[in-house]
XYZ file of C-alpha atoms in Angstrom:
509
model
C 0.000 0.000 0.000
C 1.570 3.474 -0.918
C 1.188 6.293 1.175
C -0.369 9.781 -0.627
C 1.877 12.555 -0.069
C -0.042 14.311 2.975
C 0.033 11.141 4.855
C 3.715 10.842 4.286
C 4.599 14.499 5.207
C 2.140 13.706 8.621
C 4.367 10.841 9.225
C 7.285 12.381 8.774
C 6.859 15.234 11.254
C 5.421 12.644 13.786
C 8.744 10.677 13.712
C 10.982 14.194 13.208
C 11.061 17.474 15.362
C 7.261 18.911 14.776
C 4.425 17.771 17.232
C 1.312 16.680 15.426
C -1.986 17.024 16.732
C -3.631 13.266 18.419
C -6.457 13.300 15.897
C -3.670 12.292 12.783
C -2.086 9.671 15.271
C -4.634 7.898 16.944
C -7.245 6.761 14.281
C -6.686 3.493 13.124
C -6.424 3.882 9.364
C -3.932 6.602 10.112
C -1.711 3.314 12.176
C -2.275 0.976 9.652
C -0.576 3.177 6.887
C 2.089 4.404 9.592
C 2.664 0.285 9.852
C 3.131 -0.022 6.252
C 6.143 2.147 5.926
C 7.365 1.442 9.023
C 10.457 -0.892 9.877
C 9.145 -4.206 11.072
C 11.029 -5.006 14.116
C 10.715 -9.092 13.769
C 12.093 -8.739 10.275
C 15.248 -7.003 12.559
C 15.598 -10.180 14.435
C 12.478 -9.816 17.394
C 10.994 -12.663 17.877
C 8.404 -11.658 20.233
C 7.921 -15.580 20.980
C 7.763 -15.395 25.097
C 10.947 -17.306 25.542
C 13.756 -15.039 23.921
C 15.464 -11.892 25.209
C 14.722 -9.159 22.362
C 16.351 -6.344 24.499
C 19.295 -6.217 21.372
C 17.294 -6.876 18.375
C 14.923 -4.094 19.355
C 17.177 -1.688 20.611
C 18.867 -2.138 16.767
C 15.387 -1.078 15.529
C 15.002 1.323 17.724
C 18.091 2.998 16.220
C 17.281 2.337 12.449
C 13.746 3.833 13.218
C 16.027 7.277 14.825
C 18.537 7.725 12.203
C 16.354 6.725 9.138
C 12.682 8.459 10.399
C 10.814 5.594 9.567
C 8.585 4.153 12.940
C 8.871 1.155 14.204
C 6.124 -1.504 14.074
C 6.219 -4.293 16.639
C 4.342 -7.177 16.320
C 1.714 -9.300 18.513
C 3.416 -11.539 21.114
C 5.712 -11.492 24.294
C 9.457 -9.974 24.653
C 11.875 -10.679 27.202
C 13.909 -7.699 28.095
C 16.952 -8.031 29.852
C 17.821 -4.477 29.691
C 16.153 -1.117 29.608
C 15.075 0.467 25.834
C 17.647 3.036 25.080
C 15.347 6.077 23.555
C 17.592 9.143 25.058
C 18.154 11.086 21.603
C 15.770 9.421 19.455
C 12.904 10.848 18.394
C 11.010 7.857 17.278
C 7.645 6.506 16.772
C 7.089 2.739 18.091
C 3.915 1.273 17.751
C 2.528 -2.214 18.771
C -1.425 -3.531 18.949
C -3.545 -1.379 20.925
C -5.653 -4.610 21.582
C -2.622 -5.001 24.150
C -0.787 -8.169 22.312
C 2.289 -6.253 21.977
C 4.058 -7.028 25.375
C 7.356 -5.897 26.615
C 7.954 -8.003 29.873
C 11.347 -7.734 32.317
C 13.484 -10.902 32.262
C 15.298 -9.680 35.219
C 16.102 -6.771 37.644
C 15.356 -3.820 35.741
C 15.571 -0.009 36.652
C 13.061 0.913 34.150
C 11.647 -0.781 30.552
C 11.650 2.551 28.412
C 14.456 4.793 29.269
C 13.477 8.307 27.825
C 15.373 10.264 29.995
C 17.103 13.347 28.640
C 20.256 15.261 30.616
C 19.315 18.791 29.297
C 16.376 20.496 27.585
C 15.542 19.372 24.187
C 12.271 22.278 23.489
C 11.185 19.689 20.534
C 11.908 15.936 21.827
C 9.184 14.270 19.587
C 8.094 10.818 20.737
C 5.348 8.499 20.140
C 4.491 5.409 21.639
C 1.442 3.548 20.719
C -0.389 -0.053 21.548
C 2.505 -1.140 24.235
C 1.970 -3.680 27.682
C 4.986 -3.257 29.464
C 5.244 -5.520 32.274
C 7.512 -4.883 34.500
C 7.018 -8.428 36.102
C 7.594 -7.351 39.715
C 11.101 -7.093 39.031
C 11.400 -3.497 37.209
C 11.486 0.058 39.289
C 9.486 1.881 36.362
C 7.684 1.044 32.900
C 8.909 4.082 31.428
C 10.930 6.951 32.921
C 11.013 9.840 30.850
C 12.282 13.362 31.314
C 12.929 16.984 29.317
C 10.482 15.047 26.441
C 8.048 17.843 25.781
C 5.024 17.606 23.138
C 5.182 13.960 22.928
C 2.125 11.445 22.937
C 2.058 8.080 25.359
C -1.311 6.375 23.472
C -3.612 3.155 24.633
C -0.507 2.354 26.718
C -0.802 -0.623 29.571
C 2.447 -0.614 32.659
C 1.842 -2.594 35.298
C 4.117 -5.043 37.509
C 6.545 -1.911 38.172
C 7.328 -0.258 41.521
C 6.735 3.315 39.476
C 4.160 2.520 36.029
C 5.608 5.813 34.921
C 7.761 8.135 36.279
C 7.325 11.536 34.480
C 9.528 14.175 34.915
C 10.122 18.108 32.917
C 8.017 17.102 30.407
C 5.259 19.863 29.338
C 2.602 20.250 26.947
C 2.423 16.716 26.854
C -0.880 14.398 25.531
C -1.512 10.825 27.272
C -4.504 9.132 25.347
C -6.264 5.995 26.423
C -3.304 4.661 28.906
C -3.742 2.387 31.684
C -1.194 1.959 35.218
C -2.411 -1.225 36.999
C -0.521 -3.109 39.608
C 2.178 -1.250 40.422
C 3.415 0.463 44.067
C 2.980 3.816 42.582
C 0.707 4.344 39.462
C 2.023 7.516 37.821
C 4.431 9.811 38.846
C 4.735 13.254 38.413
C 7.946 15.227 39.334
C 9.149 18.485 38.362
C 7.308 20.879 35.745
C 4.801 18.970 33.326
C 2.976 21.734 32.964
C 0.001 22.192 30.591
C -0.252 18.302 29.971
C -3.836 16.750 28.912
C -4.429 13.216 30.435
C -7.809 11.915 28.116
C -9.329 8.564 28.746
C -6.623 7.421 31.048
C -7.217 4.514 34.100
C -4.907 4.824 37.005
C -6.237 1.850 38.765
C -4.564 -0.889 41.619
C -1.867 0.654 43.167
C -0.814 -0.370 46.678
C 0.810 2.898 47.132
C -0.463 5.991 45.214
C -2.391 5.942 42.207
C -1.096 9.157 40.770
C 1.201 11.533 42.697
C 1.703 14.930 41.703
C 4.885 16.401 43.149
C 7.104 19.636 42.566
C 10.350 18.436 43.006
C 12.740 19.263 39.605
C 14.890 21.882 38.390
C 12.428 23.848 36.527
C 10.436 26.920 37.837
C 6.992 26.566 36.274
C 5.894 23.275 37.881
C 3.588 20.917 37.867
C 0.629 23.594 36.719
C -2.412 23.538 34.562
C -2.386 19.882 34.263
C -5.913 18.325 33.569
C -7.111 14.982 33.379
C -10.524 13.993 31.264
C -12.332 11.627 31.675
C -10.627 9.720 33.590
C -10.689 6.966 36.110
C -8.962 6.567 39.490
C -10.453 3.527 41.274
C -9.526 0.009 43.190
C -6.248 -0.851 44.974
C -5.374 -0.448 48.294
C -3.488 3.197 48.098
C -4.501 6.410 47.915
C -6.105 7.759 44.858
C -4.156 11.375 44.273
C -1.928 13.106 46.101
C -1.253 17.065 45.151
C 1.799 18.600 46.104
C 1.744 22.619 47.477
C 1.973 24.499 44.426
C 0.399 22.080 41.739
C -2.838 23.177 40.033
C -4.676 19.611 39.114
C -8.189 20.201 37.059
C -10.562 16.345 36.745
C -12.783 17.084 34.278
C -15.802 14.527 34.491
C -13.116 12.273 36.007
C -14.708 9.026 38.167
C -12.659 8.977 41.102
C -12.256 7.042 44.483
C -14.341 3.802 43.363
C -12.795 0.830 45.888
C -10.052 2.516 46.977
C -8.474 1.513 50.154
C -6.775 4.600 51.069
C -7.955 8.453 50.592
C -9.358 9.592 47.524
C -7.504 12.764 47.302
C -4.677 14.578 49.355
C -3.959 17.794 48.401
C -1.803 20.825 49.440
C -2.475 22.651 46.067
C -4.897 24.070 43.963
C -7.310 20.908 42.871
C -10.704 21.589 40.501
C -12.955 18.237 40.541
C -16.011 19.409 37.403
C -18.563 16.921 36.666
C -18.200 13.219 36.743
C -18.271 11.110 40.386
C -16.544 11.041 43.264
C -16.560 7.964 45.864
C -15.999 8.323 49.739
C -15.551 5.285 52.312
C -14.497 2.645 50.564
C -12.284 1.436 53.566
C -12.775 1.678 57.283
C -10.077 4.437 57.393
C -10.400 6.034 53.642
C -11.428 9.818 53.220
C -12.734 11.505 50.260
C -10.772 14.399 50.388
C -7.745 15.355 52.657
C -7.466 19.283 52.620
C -3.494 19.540 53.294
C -3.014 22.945 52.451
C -4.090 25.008 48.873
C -7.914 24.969 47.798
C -10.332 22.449 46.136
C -13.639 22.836 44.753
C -15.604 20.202 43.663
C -18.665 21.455 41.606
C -21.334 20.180 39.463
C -20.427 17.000 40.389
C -21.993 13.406 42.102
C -20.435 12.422 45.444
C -21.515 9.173 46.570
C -20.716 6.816 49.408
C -19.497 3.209 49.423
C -19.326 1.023 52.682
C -18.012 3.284 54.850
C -19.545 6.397 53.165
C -20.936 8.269 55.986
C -21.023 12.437 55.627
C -17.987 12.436 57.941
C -15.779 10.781 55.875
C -16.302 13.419 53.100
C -13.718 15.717 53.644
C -11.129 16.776 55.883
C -11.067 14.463 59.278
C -9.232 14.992 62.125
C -5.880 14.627 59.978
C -2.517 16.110 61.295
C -1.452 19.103 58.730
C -5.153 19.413 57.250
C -5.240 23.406 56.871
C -6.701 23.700 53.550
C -10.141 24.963 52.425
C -12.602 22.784 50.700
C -15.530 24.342 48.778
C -18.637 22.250 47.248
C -20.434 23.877 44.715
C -24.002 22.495 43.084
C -23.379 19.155 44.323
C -25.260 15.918 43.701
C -24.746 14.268 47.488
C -25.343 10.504 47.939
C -24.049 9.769 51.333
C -25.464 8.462 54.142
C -25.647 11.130 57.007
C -25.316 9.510 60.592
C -24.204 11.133 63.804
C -22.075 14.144 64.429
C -20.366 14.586 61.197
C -17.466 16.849 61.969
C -15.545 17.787 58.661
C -11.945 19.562 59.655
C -11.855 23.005 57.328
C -14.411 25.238 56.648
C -16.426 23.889 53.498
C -19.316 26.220 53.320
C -18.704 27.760 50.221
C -22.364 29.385 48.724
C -24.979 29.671 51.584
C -28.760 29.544 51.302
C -30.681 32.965 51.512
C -33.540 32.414 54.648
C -32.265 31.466 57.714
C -32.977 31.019 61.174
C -30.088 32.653 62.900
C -27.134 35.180 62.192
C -25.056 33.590 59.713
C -21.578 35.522 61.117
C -20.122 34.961 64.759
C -19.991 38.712 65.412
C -24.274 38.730 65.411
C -24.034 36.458 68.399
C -23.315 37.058 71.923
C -21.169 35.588 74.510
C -22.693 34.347 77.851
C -20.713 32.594 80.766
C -21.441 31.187 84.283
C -19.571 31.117 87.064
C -16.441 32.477 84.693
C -14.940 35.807 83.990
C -14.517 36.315 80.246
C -13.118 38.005 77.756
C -15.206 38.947 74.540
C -13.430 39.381 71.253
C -15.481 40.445 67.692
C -13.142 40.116 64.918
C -14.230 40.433 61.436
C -16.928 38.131 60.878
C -15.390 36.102 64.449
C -16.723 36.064 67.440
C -14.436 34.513 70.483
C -15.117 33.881 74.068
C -12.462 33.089 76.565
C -12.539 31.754 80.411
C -10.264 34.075 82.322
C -11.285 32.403 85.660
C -13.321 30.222 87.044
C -15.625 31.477 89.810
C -18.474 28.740 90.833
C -18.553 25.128 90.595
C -20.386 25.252 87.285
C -18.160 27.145 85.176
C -18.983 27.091 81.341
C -18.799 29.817 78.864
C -20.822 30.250 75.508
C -22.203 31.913 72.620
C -25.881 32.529 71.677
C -28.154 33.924 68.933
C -31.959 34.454 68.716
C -33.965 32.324 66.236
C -35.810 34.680 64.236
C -37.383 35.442 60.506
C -39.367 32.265 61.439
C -42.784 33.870 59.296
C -40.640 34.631 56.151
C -38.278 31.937 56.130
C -39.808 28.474 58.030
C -41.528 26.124 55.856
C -42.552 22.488 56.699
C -40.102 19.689 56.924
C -36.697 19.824 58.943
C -33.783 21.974 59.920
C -30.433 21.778 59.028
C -27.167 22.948 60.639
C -23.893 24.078 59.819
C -20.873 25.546 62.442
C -17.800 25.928 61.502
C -16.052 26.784 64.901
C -13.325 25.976 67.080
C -13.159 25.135 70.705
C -10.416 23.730 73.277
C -13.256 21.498 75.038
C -16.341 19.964 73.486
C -19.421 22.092 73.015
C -23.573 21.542 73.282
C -25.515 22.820 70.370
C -28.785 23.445 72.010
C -32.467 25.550 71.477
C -33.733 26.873 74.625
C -35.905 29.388 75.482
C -33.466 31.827 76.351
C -29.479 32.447 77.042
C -27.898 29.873 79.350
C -30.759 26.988 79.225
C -33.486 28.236 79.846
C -36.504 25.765 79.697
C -37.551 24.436 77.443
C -34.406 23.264 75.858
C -33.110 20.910 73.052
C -29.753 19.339 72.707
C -29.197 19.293 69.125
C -25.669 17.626 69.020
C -21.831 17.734 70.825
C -19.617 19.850 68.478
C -15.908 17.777 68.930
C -13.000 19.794 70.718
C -11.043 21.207 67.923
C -7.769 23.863 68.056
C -8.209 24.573 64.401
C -11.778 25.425 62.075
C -13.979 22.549 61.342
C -17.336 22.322 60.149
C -20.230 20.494 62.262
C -22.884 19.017 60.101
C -26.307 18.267 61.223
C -29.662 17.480 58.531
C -32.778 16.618 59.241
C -33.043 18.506 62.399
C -36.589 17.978 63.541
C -37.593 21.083 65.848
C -40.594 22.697 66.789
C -39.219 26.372 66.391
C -41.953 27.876 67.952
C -41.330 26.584 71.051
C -38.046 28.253 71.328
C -36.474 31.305 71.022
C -32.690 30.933 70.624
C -29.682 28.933 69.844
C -26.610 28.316 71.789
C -23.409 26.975 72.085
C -22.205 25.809 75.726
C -18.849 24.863 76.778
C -19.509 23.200 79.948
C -16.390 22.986 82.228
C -14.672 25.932 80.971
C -11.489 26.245 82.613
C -9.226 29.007 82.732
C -7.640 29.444 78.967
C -10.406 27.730 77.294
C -11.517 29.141 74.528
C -14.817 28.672 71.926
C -14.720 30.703 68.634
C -17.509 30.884 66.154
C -16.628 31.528 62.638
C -19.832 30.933 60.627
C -23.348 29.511 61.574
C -26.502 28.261 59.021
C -29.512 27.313 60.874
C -31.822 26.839 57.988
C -35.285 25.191 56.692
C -33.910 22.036 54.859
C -36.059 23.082 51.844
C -33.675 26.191 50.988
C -30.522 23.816 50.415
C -30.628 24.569 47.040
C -28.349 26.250 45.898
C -26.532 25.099 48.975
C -22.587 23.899 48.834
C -24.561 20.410 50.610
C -26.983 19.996 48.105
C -29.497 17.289 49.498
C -27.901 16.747 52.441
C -31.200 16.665 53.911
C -33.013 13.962 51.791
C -29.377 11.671 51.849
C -29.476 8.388 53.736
């Protein structure tokens, strides 16, 4: 079959120094013709039989492929490798069956099956790799490590068996189409700057480690930024699902992430988007959907939904040493069963419903103590109240609010609640008829002691609001240095969720 001369000049700037967009690469007429003027690498001497050790004879295409830009075709079958793929220099285009026949399998302790690691920057490093299994047979460190290889497409890849499936470093505006990491410690690897780099249709999936782990370690200033991921699935093994370094910007764009994963869903100290698509909680007895470590996320327009374990506490946050970032849910499809005193660490309030039953900011409340001195601080939207002494043998210091709007914004069904607060001892969230308990009172829930902001959760509040005129939160046992500070409080008519960062909260089970 001859090529025309448009497909030929396509091929040629695949193989040579000018990136090609994925739409001339990855159709499957477009293959077939790259196969038929490619170099055949079992006519070099692979015999792709499961037995040999092809390491030389495909290295020797690998080379022809380089210095005569013609791609290399590699057929259906198995090939020992008893040393790593030399591609440092090459700018080549290897391509096997993307029905996954074409293995490449370790015959022995390797550091990695595909060495594309560069020593300096190479600005155009073309390389294309298409319808590989590497296998690193438990016996490999990586299935590929590659590095300073910018604008260069990994497609319907499968690397599994390795310590590190790929370990990805300096390599920007990069395209990964229709890959796979299964089995290995650590699924994918980022390290350094790999910024602007599209991840379509990948699976990062059984990893006993990490399933993908964005860091910032590498020589380059710009980072691991603007990276996104579509359509894309993160999901079984007994790792976490992502981890975010500080200072990486991660978008999952209709991404299905967290489905029977052992370990947390995501970990992040940077700035993560999650748009569209799903995302699981409480798979294990441990695992958390989202571990704020620092930076920002916001997950919006998107399904979260519960496993075993997935209980509204388990959503976000936890009590996790280092948690200090903010999480922010936006028009949220929520699927999780609600149970106790959810307590998420953070403050995750994001959008807040119009009619409510009680100031929204700590500095429209008041403090109230017994048997205590205090000292009252309004700052900003804060209100704190500390215990400066003891003075009776019921001390206890507090915070309360009236209930009011009730006409204009009660309707039927139940309450909801949401504090985000902090407190050195536990605290009562109570209805009473007045400051300090006065009858008739309600114990809504026990807010958890907590030096930095969390956010208590509580749906489906059932109270007859006209028997009571105000809300409060009591520190009982206050002693001297105890302190209760009230960032943010919704006490709301479960109907007016919508358009509420806990968007059916109240009807979840």
């Amino acid at each position: 079959m001859s090529l025309d001369p448009d497909r030929r000049q396509l091929l040629r700037a695949t193989i040579g120094t000018t990136a090609v967009l994925p739409v001339t690469l990855t159709a499957r007429d477009t293959a077939r013709t790259i196969r038929n003027e490619g170099l055949s690498a079992r006519d070099l001497g692979a015999r792709f039989d499961g037995r040999s050790d092809d390491a030389a004879a495909l290295q020797r295409g690998i080379d022809e492929a380089a210095r005569t830009g013609r791609p290399l075709v590699l057929p259906s079958g198995t090939a020992g490798l008893s040393r790593p793929l030399d591609l440092k220099g090459r700018h080549v285009a290897i391509l096997g069956d993307p029905a996954g026949h074409t293995v490449l399998r370790a015959v022995g302790s390797l550091t990695c099956l595909i060495d594309a690691q560069e020593a300096h920057e190479v600005i155009d490093s073309a390389l294309y790799l298409f319808g590989l299994t590497l296998d690193g047979a438990g016996k490999t460190a990586a299935g590929i490590n590659l590095r300073y290889r910018h604008r260069t497409f990994l497609d319907t890849l499968t690397v599994g068996g390795c310590m590190i499936g790929i370990d990805e470093r300096d390599a920007w505006l990069a395209r990964r189409i229709n890959c796979r990491v299964r089995g290995n410690a650590t699924g994918w690897r980022l390290r350094g700057a790999n910024h602007s780099s599209v991840w379509i249709g990948c699976s990062f999936s059984d990893a006993r480690d990490v399933h993908l782990d964005i860091g910032v370690d590498g020589t380059a200033q710009d980072g691991n930024d603007a990276l996104l991921f579509q359509a894309c699935d993160v999901e079984y093994g007994t790792g976490d699902g992502i981890r975010v370094a500080s200072g990486a910007t991660a978008t999952f764009d209709t991404c299905y992430l967290g489905e029977a994963i052992g370990g947390d869903v995501l970990r992040t100290a940077g700035t993560v988007l999650v748009r569209g698509g799903v995302l699981f909680v409480g798979y294990g007895t441990k695992a958390r959907g989202i571990v704020p470590l620092g930076g920002r996320t916001t997950v919006t327009d998107a399904s979260v939904r519960g496993q075993e374990q997935g209980t509204l506490d388990r959503l976000a946050g936890c009590d996790v040493p280092g948690a200090s970032g903010r999480v922010v849910f936006r028009e949220i499809d929520m699927q999780l069963k609600v149970g106790g005193d959810p307590l998420l660490h953070g403050d995750i309030l994001g959008t807040l419903p119009m009619r409510v039953l009680a100031p929204l900011h700590g500095r429209n409340w008041q403090a109230s103590a017994n048997d205590t001195e205090i000292i009252d601080d309004a700052i900003g939207d804060t209100r704190s109240t500390c215990c400066r002494a003891a003075t009776g043998p019921n001390p206890l210091i507090g915070l309360a609010a009236s209930l009011h709007g009730q006409a204009e914004a009660r309707r039927d069904g139940p309450a909801y609640v949401v504090i985000v607060y902090a407190a050195t001892r536990p605290v009562e969230l109570k209805f009473s008829g007045g400051a300090i308990g006065r009858m008739p009172e309600r114990l809504v829930g026990l807010l958890p002691a907590t030096r930095a902001p969390a956010t208590y959760v509580k749906v489906d509040v059932p109270v007859e609001f006209a028997r009571f005129s105000t809300v409060e939160l009591i520190m009982p046992g206050a002693r001297p240095g105890d302190v209760l500070t009230l960032h943010h409080a919704t006490i709301a008519d479960a109907a007016v969720l919508e358009p509420a960062p806990l968007a059916n909260l109240a009807r979840a089970r």
